[in-house]
PDB file of C-alpha atoms and ligand atoms in Angstrom:
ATOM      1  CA  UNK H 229     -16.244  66.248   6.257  1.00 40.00           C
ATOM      2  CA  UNK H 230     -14.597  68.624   9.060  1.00 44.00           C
ATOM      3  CA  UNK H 231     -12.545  71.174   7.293  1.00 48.00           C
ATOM      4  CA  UNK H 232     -12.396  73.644   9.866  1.00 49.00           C
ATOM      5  CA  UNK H 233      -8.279  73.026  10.508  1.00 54.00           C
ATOM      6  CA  UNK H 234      -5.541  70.869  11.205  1.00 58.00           C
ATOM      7  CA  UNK H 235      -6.143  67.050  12.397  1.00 55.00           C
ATOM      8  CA  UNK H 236      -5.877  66.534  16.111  1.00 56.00           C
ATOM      9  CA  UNK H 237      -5.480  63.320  17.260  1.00 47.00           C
ATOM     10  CA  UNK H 238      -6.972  62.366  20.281  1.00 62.00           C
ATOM     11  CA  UNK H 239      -7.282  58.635  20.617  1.00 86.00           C
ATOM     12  CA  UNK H 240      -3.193  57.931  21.741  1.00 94.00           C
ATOM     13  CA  UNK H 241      -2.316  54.919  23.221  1.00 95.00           C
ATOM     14  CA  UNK H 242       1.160  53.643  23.704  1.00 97.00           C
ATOM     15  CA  UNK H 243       2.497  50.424  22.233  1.00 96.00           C
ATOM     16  CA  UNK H 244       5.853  48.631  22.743  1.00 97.00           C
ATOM     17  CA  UNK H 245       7.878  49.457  19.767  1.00 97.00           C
ATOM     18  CA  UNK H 246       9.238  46.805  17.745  1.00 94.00           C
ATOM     19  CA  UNK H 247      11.482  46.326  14.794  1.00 95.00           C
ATOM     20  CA  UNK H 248       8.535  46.184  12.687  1.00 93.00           C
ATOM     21  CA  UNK H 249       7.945  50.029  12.880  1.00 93.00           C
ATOM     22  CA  UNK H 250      11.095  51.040  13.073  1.00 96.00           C
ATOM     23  CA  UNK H 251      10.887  52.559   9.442  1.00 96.00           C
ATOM     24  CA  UNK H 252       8.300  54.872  10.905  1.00 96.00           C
ATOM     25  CA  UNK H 253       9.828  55.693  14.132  1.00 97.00           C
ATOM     26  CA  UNK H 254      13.241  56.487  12.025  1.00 98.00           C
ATOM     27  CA  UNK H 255      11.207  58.956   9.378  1.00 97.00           C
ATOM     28  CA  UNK H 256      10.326  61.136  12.651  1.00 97.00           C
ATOM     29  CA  UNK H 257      13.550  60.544  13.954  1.00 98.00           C
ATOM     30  CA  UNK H 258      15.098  61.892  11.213  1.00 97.00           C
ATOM     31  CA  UNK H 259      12.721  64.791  10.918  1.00 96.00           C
ATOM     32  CA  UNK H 260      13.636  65.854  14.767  1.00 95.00           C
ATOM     33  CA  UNK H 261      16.986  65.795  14.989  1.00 94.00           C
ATOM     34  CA  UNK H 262      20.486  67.041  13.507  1.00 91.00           C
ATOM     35  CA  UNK H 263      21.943  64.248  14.655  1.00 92.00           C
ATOM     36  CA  UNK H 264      19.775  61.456  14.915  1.00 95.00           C
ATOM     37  CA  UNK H 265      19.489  57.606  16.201  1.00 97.00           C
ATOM     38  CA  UNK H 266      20.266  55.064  13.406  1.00 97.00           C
ATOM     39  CA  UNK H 267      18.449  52.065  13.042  1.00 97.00           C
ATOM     40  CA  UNK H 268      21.569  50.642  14.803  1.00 97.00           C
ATOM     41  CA  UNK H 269      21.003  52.524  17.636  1.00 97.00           C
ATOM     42  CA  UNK H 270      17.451  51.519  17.881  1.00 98.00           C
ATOM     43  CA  UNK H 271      18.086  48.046  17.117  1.00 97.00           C
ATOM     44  CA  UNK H 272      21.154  47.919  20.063  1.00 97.00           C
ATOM     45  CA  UNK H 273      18.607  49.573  22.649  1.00 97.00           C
ATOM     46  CA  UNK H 274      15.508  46.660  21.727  1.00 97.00           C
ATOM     47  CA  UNK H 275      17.912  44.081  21.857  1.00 97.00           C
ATOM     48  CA  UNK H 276      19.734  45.244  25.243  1.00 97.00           C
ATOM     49  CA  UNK H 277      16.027  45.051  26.516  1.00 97.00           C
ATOM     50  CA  UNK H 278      15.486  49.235  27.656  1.00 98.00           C
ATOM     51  CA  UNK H 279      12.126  50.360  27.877  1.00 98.00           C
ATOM     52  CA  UNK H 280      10.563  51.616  24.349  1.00 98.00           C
ATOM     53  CA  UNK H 281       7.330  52.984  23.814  1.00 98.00           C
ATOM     54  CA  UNK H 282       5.932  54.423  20.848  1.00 97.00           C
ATOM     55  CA  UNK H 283       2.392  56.681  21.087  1.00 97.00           C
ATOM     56  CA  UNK H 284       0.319  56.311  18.607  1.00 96.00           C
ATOM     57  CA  UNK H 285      -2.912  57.729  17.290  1.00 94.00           C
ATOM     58  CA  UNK H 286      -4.453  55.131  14.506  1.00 89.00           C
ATOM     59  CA  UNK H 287      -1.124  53.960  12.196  1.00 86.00           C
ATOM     60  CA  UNK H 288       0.242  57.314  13.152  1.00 93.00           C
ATOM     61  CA  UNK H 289       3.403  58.284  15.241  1.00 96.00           C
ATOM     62  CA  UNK H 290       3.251  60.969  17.801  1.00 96.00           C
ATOM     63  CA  UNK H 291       6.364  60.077  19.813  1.00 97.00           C
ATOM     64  CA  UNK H 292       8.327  57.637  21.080  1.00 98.00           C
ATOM     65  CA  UNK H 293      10.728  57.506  24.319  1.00 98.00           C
ATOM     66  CA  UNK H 294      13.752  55.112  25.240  1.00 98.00           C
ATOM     67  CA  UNK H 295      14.815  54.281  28.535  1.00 98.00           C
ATOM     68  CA  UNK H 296      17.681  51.845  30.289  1.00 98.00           C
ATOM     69  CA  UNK H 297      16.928  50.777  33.805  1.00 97.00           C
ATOM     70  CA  UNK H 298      19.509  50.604  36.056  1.00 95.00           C
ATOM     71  CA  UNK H 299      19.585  49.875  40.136  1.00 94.00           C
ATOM     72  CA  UNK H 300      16.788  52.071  41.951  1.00 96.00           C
ATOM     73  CA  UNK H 301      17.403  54.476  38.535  1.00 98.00           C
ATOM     74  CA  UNK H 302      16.171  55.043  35.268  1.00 98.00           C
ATOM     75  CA  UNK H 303      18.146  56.789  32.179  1.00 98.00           C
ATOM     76  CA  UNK H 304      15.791  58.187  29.630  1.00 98.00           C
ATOM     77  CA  UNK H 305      17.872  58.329  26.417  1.00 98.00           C
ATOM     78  CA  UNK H 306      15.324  59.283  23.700  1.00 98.00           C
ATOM     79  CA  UNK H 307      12.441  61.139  23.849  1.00 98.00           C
ATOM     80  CA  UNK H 308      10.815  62.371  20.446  1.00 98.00           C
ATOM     81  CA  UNK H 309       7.513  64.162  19.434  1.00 98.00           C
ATOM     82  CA  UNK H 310       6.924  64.144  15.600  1.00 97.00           C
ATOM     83  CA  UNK H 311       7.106  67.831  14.855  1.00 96.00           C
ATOM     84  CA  UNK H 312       3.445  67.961  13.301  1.00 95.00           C
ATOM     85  CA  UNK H 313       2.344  67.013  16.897  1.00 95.00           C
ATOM     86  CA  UNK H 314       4.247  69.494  19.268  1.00 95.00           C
ATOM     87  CA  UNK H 315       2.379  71.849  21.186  1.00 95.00           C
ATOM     88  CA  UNK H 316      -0.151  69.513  22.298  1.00 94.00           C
ATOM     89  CA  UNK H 317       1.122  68.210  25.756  1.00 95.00           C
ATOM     90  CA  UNK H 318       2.234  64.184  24.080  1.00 96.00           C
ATOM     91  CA  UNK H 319       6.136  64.783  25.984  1.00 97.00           C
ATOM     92  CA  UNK H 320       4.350  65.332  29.208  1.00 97.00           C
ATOM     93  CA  UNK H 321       1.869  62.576  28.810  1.00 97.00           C
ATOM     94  CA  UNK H 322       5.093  60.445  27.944  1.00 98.00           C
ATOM     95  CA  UNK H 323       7.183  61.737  30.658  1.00 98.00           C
ATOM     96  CA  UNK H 324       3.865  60.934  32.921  1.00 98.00           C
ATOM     97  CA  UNK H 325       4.247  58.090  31.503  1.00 97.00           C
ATOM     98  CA  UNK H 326       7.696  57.025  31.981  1.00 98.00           C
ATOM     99  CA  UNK H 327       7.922  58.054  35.701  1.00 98.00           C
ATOM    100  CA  UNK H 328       4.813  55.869  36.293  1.00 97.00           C
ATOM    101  CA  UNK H 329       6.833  52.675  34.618  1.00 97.00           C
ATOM    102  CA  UNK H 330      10.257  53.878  36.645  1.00 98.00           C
ATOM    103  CA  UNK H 331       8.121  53.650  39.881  1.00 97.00           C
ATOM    104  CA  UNK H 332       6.801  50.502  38.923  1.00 97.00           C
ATOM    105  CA  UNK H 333      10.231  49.039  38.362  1.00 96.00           C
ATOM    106  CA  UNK H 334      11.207  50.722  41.933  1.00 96.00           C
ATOM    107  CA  UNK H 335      13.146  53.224  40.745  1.00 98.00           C
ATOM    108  CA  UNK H 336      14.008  56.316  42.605  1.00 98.00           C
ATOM    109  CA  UNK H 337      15.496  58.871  39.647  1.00 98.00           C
ATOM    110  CA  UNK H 338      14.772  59.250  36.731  1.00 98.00           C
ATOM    111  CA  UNK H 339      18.001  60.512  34.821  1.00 98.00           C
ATOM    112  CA  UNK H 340      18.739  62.560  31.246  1.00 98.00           C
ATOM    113  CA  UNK H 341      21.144  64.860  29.180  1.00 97.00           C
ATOM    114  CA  UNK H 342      19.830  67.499  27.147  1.00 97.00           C
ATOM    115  CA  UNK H 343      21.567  69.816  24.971  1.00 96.00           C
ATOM    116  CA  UNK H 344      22.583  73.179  26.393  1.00 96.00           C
ATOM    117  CA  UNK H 345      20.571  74.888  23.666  1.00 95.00           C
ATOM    118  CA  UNK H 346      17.658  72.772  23.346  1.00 96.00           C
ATOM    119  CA  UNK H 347      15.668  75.482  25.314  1.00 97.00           C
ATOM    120  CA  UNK H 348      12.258  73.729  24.404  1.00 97.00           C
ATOM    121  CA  UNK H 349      13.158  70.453  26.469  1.00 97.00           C
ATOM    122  CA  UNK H 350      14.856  72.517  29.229  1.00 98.00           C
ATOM    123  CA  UNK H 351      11.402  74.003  29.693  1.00 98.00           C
ATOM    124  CA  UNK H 352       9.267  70.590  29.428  1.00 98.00           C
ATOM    125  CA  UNK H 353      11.899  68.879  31.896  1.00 98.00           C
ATOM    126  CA  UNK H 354      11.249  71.558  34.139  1.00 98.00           C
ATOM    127  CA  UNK H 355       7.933  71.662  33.957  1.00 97.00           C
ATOM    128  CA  UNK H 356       7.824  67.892  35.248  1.00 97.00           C
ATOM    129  CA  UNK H 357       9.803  68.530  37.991  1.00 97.00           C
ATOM    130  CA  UNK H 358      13.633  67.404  36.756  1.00 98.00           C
ATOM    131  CA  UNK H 359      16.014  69.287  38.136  1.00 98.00           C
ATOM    132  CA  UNK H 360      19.431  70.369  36.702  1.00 98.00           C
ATOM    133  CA  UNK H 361      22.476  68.608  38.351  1.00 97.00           C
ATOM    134  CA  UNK H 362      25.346  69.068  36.296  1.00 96.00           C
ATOM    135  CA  UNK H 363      26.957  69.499  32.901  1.00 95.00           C
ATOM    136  CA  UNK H 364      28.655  67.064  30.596  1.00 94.00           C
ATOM    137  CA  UNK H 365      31.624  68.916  28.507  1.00 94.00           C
ATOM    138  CA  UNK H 366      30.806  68.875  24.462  1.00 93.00           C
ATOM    139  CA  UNK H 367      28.575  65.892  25.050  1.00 92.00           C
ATOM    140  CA  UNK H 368      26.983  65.588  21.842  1.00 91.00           C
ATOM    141  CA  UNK H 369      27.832  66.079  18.435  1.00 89.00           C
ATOM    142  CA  UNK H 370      27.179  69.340  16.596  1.00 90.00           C
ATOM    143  CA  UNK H 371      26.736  71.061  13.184  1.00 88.00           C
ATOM    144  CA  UNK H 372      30.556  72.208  12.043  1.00 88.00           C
ATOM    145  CA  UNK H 373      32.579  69.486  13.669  1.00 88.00           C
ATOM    146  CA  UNK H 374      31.862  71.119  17.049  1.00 92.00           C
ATOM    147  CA  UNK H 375      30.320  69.716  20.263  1.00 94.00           C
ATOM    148  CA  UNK H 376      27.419  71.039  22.484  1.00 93.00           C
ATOM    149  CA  UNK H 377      27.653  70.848  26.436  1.00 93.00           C
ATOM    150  CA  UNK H 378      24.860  68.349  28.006  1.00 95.00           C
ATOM    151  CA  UNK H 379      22.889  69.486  30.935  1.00 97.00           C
ATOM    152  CA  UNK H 380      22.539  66.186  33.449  1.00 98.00           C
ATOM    153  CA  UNK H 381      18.891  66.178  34.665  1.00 98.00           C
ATOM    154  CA  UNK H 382      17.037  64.179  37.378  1.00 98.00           C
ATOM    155  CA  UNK H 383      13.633  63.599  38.604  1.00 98.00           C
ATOM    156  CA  UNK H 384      13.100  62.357  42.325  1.00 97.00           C
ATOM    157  CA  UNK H 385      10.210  59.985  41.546  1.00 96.00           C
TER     158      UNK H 385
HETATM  159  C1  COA Z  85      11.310  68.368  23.300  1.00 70.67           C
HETATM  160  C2  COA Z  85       9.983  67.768  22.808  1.00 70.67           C
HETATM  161  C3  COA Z  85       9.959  66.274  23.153  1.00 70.67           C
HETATM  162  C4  COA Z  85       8.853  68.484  23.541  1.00 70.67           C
HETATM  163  O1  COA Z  85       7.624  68.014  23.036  1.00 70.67           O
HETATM  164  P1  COA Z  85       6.507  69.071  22.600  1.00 70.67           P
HETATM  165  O2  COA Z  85       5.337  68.342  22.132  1.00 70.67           O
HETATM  166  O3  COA Z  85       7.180  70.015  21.677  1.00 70.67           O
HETATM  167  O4  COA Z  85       6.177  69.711  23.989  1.00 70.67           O
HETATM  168  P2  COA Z  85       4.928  70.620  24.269  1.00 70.67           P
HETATM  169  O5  COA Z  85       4.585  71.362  23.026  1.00 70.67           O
HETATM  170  O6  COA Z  85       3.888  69.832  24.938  1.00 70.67           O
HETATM  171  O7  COA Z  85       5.492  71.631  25.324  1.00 70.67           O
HETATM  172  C5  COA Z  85       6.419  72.526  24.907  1.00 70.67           C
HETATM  173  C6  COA Z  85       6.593  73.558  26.006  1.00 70.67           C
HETATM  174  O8  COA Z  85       7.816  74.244  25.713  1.00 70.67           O
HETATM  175  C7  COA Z  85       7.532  75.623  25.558  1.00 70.67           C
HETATM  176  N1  COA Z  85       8.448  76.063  24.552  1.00 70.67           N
HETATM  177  C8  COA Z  85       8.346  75.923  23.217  1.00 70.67           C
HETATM  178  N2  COA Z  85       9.438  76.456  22.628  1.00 70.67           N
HETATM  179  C9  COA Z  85      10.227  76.919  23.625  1.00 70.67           C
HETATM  180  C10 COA Z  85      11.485  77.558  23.658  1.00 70.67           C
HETATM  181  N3  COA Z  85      12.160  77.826  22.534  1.00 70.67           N
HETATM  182  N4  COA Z  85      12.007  77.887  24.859  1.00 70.67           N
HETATM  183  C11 COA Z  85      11.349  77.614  26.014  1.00 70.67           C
HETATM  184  N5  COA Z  85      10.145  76.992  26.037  1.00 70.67           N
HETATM  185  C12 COA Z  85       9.603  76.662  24.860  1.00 70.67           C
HETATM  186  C13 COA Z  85       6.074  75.701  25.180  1.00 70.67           C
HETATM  187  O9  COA Z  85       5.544  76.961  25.519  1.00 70.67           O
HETATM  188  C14 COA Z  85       5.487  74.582  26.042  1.00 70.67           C
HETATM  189  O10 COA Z  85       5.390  74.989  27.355  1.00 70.67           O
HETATM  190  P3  COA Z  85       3.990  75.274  28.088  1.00 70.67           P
HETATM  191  O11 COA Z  85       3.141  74.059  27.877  1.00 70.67           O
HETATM  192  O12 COA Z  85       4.385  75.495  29.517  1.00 70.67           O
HETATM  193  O13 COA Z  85       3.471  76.494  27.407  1.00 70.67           O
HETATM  194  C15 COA Z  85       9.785  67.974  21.295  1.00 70.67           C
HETATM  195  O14 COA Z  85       9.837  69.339  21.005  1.00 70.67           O
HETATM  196  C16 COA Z  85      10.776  67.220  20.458  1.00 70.67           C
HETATM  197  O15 COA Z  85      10.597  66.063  20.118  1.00 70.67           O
HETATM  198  N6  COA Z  85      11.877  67.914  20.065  1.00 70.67           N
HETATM  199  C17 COA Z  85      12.906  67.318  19.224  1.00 70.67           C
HETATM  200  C18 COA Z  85      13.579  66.184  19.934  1.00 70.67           C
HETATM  201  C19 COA Z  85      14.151  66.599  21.270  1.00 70.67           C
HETATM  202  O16 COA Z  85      14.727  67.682  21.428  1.00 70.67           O
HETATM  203  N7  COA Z  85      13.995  65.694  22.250  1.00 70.67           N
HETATM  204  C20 COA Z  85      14.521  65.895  23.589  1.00 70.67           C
HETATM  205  C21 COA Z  85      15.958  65.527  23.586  1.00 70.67           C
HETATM  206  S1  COA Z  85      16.655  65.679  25.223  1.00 70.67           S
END
């Protein structure tokens, strides 16, 4: 028995996700976010066909991204790590991940909005290489009835 810390998993491997583990994939949701995806909204973006990957280590979630595919671009609209599993590199193995598919697919962006506060992603999009392009006015819903700006980010793939 190895009791010397924390569980790190190492075996990941992504899998399509499907409606069958959406209870799982909403429980980290929900743990992420103030304002998360409902099933609906998960449901809406497997049916409309976007790209949706889960990682997974054994029967355990890591993360999970979401992405619509449009002409010669990509829109990544959800990208999640289960908070027990930050800090260990899964959003850039995902992101690695998703600009690898978007190439395949002959896209030349890769596009996203991130909240003006949500310093954390600001530094991981970076870090890939997106770049900031704009702002979207009180894009996203916020704690107290208010709205948060969006910063519009894009990779050159
Ligand atoms: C954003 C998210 C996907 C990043 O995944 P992660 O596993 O936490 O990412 P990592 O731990 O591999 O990397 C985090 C990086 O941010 C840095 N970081 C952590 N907190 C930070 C902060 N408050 N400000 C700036 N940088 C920060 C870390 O130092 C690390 O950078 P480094 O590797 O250069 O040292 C994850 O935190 C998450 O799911 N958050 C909630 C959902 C979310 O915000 N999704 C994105 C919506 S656009």
């Amino acid at each position: 028995m190895n009791d010397s810390g924390p569980a790190v998993a190492v075996e990941a491997q992504f899998q399509d996700l499907q409606p069958a583990q959406l209870d799982a994939v909403l429980a980290v949701e929900q743990s992420a976010y103030a304002h998360p995806w409902n099933r609906t909204n998960f449901l809406d973006a497997l049916q409309s066909g976007y790209q949706a990957q889960m990682l997974v280590a054994a029967d355990v979630v890591l993360g999970y991204f979401i992405a619509m595919e449009g002409v010669e671009e990509v829109h990544l609209l959800n990208i999640t790590v289960a908070p027990a599993y930050r800090g260990q590199g899964w959003s850039r193995v995902m992101l690695d991940a998703l600009a690898l598919w978007s190439r395949g697919r002959g896209a030349q962006w890769v596009w996203l909005e991130v909240r003006v506060g949500n310093a954390r992603a600001l530094h991981v999009y970076e870090a890939q290489g997106y770049q900031r392009v704009g702002y979207r006015k009180a894009y996203y819903p916020a704690d107290g009835g208010q709205r948060e700006d969006a910063v519009v980010m894009c990779l050159r793939l």
